[in-house]
CSV table of C-alpha atoms in Angstrom, one decimal:
chain,number,residue,atom,x,y,z
A,225,MET,CA,68.9,116.9,174.5
A,226,SER,CA,65.8,115.9,176.5
A,227,LEU,CA,64.4,119.5,176.1
A,228,THR,CA,64.7,119.1,172.3
A,229,LEU,CA,62.9,115.8,172.3
A,230,GLU,CA,60.2,117.1,174.6
A,231,ILE,CA,59.6,120.2,172.4
A,232,SER,CA,59.6,118.0,169.3
A,233,SER,CA,57.0,115.7,170.8
A,234,CYS,CA,54.9,118.6,171.8
A,235,LEU,CA,54.9,120.1,168.3
A,236,LEU,CA,54.3,116.8,166.5
A,237,ILE,CA,51.6,115.5,168.8
A,238,ASN,CA,49.8,118.7,169.7
A,239,LYS,CA,49.6,120.7,166.5
A,240,LYS,CA,45.8,120.9,166.8
A,241,TYR,CA,46.1,123.1,170.0
A,242,GLY,CA,47.3,126.1,168.0
A,243,THR,CA,49.2,129.0,169.5
A,244,SER,CA,48.9,127.6,173.1
A,245,ILE,CA,51.5,125.0,172.1
A,246,ILE,CA,53.8,127.8,170.9
A,247,GLN,CA,53.4,129.4,174.3
A,248,LEU,CA,54.2,126.1,175.9
A,249,ILE,CA,57.5,125.9,173.8
A,250,CYS,CA,58.5,129.3,175.0
A,251,ASN,CA,57.7,128.3,178.6
A,252,LYS,CA,59.8,125.1,178.3
A,253,LEU,CA,62.8,127.1,176.9
A,254,ILE,CA,62.9,129.5,179.8
A,255,SER,CA,62.6,126.6,182.3
A,256,GLN,CA,66.2,125.7,181.3
A,257,TYR,CA,68.9,127.7,183.1
A,258,PRO,CA,70.3,130.1,182.0
A,259,TYR,CA,67.5,131.1,179.6
A,260,LYS,CA,65.4,134.0,180.9
A,261,MET,CA,63.2,134.9,178.0
A,262,ALA,CA,62.1,133.2,174.8
A,263,TRP,CA,59.9,134.6,172.0
A,264,ILE,CA,58.7,133.8,168.6
A,265,GLY,CA,58.2,136.6,166.1
A,266,LEU,CA,56.6,136.3,162.7
A,267,LEU,CA,57.6,138.6,159.8
A,268,GLU,CA,54.8,140.9,158.6
A,269,SER,CA,54.6,142.3,155.1
A,270,ASP,CA,54.8,145.9,156.4
A,271,GLY,CA,58.3,145.2,157.8
A,272,SER,CA,57.2,144.7,161.4
A,273,ILE,CA,57.6,141.6,163.6
A,274,HIS,CA,54.5,140.2,165.2
A,275,ILE,CA,55.3,138.6,168.5
A,276,GLU,CA,53.4,135.3,168.3
A,277,SER,CA,54.4,134.1,171.8
A,278,VAL,CA,56.7,135.2,174.6
A,279,ALA,CA,57.7,133.9,178.0
A,280,GLY,CA,60.0,135.2,180.6
A,281,GLU,CA,60.8,137.8,183.3
A,282,THR,CA,61.0,140.8,180.9
A,283,ALA,CA,58.4,139.8,178.4
A,284,ALA,CA,56.4,143.0,178.9
A,285,TYR,CA,59.3,145.0,177.6
A,286,LEU,CA,58.7,143.5,174.1
A,287,ASN,CA,55.3,145.2,173.9
A,288,LYS,CA,57.1,148.6,174.3
A,289,GLU,CA,59.6,147.9,171.5
A,290,GLU,CA,58.8,148.3,167.8
A,291,LEU,CA,60.7,145.4,166.3
A,292,ARG,CA,61.3,145.7,162.5
A,293,TRP,CA,62.9,143.4,160.0
A,294,ASP,CA,62.9,145.5,156.9
A,295,THR,CA,66.2,147.2,155.9
A,296,ALA,CA,64.6,150.6,156.4
A,297,ALA,CA,64.8,149.8,160.1
A,298,ASN,CA,68.6,149.8,159.9
A,299,LEU,CA,71.2,147.6,158.3
A,300,ARG,CA,72.9,147.4,161.7
A,301,ASN,CA,69.9,145.5,163.0
A,302,PRO,CA,70.6,141.9,164.1
A,303,LEU,CA,67.0,141.0,163.1
A,304,VAL,CA,67.7,142.2,159.6
A,305,THR,CA,71.1,140.4,159.6
A,306,CYS,CA,69.5,137.1,160.7
A,307,ILE,CA,66.7,137.3,158.2
A,308,LEU,CA,68.7,138.4,155.1
A,309,LYS,CA,71.7,136.1,155.7
A,310,GLN,CA,69.3,133.3,156.9
A,311,LYS,CA,71.7,132.4,159.7
A,312,PRO,CA,71.6,132.6,163.5
A,313,VAL,CA,72.9,135.8,165.1
A,314,CYS,CA,74.2,136.0,168.6
A,315,LEU,CA,74.5,139.2,170.5
A,316,GLU,CA,76.6,139.7,173.6
A,317,ILE,CA,76.2,142.5,176.0
A,318,LYS,CA,79.9,143.3,175.8
A,319,SER,CA,79.9,143.8,172.0
A,320,ALA,CA,76.2,144.7,171.1
A,321,ASP,CA,76.9,148.4,170.9
A,322,GLU,CA,80.0,148.0,168.7
A,323,GLN,CA,78.4,145.4,166.5
A,324,PHE,CA,74.8,146.7,166.1
A,325,GLY,CA,74.6,150.0,167.8
A,326,LYS,CA,73.4,151.5,171.1
A,327,LYS,CA,69.7,150.5,170.5
A,328,TRP,CA,70.7,146.8,170.8
A,329,ASP,CA,72.9,147.4,173.7
A,330,ASP,CA,69.9,149.1,175.4
A,331,PHE,CA,67.7,146.2,174.3
A,332,LEU,CA,69.9,143.7,176.1
A,333,ILE,CA,70.1,145.9,179.2
A,334,ASN,CA,66.3,146.4,179.3
A,335,THR,CA,65.7,142.7,179.0
A,336,HIS,CA,68.3,142.0,181.6
A,337,SER,CA,70.1,139.7,179.1
A,338,ASN,CA,73.8,139.1,178.7
A,339,SER,CA,73.4,137.0,175.5
A,340,LEU,CA,70.7,136.8,172.8
A,341,LEU,CA,70.3,134.2,170.1
A,342,LEU,CA,68.2,134.9,167.0
A,343,GLN,CA,67.4,131.8,165.1
A,344,PRO,CA,65.6,132.1,161.8
A,345,LEU,CA,62.4,130.1,161.1
A,346,PHE,CA,62.0,128.9,157.5
A,347,ASN,CA,59.1,128.0,155.3
A,348,ASP,CA,60.0,126.7,151.8
A,349,SER,CA,63.6,128.0,152.3
A,350,LYS,CA,62.3,131.5,153.0
A,351,CYS,CA,62.6,133.1,156.4
A,352,MET,CA,59.2,133.6,157.9
A,353,GLY,CA,60.0,134.4,161.5
A,354,LEU,CA,62.5,134.1,164.4
A,355,LEU,CA,63.0,132.1,167.5
A,356,CYS,CA,64.7,134.4,170.0
A,357,ILE,CA,66.3,133.2,173.3
A,358,HIS,CA,67.7,135.5,175.9
A,359,SER,CA,70.3,134.3,178.5
A,360,LYS,CA,71.4,135.4,181.9
A,361,LEU,CA,75.0,134.4,181.1
A,362,SER,CA,77.5,136.0,178.8
A,363,GLU,CA,78.7,133.8,175.9
A,364,SER,CA,75.8,131.5,176.5
A,365,PHE,CA,75.5,130.5,172.8
A,366,LEU,CA,79.2,129.6,172.1
A,367,ASN,CA,78.6,125.9,172.7
A,368,LYS,CA,78.1,124.3,169.3
A,369,THR,CA,76.1,121.4,170.6
A,370,GLU,CA,73.7,123.7,172.4
A,371,CYS,CA,73.3,125.9,169.3
A,372,ALA,CA,72.7,122.8,167.1
A,373,LEU,CA,69.9,121.7,169.5
A,374,LEU,CA,68.4,125.2,169.4
A,375,ALA,CA,68.6,125.2,165.6
A,376,MET,CA,66.7,121.8,165.6
A,377,ILE,CA,64.0,123.3,167.8
A,378,ALA,CA,63.7,126.2,165.4
A,379,GLN,CA,63.4,123.7,162.5
A,380,HIS,CA,60.6,121.9,164.3
A,381,LEU,CA,58.9,125.2,164.9
A,382,SER,CA,59.2,126.0,161.2
A,383,CYS,CA,57.4,122.8,160.4
A,384,TYR,CA,54.7,123.7,162.8
A,385,TYR,CA,53.9,126.8,160.8
A,386,GLU,CA,53.7,125.0,157.5
A,387,SER,CA,50.2,124.5,156.4
């Protein structure tokens, strides 16, 4: 709970600092065990995802990946699922291949993650981006209270991007 309040305060008080505050949010998220990487991706009109900010041990891996949100990328894409259904998506290392295909199993392996939470960011009830949090632990995002707090952080981030 204290992390949520701290992040909310940062976003409300420091909006004038631009993307540096977004980096600070990612840094704060990974400071909480068991989170190992956090990133914010914004949807581009060409179907790609622009990584706005990233923090964590395997952040360099994201630069090698072409992340897409358009349905041409693949309907078995958790990014597409999160954006089109406008709901959080959780991937687990033990079921990523079965649920979304080998590419996403490899994605978790290459980022040394056992769980991944994709939380949509909304602007005027339209998804405009994602907050993505990687965890060292399996089943990290099964706790409803924790997920509600992360959804609140995503909501605050969405407000940050409103003009």
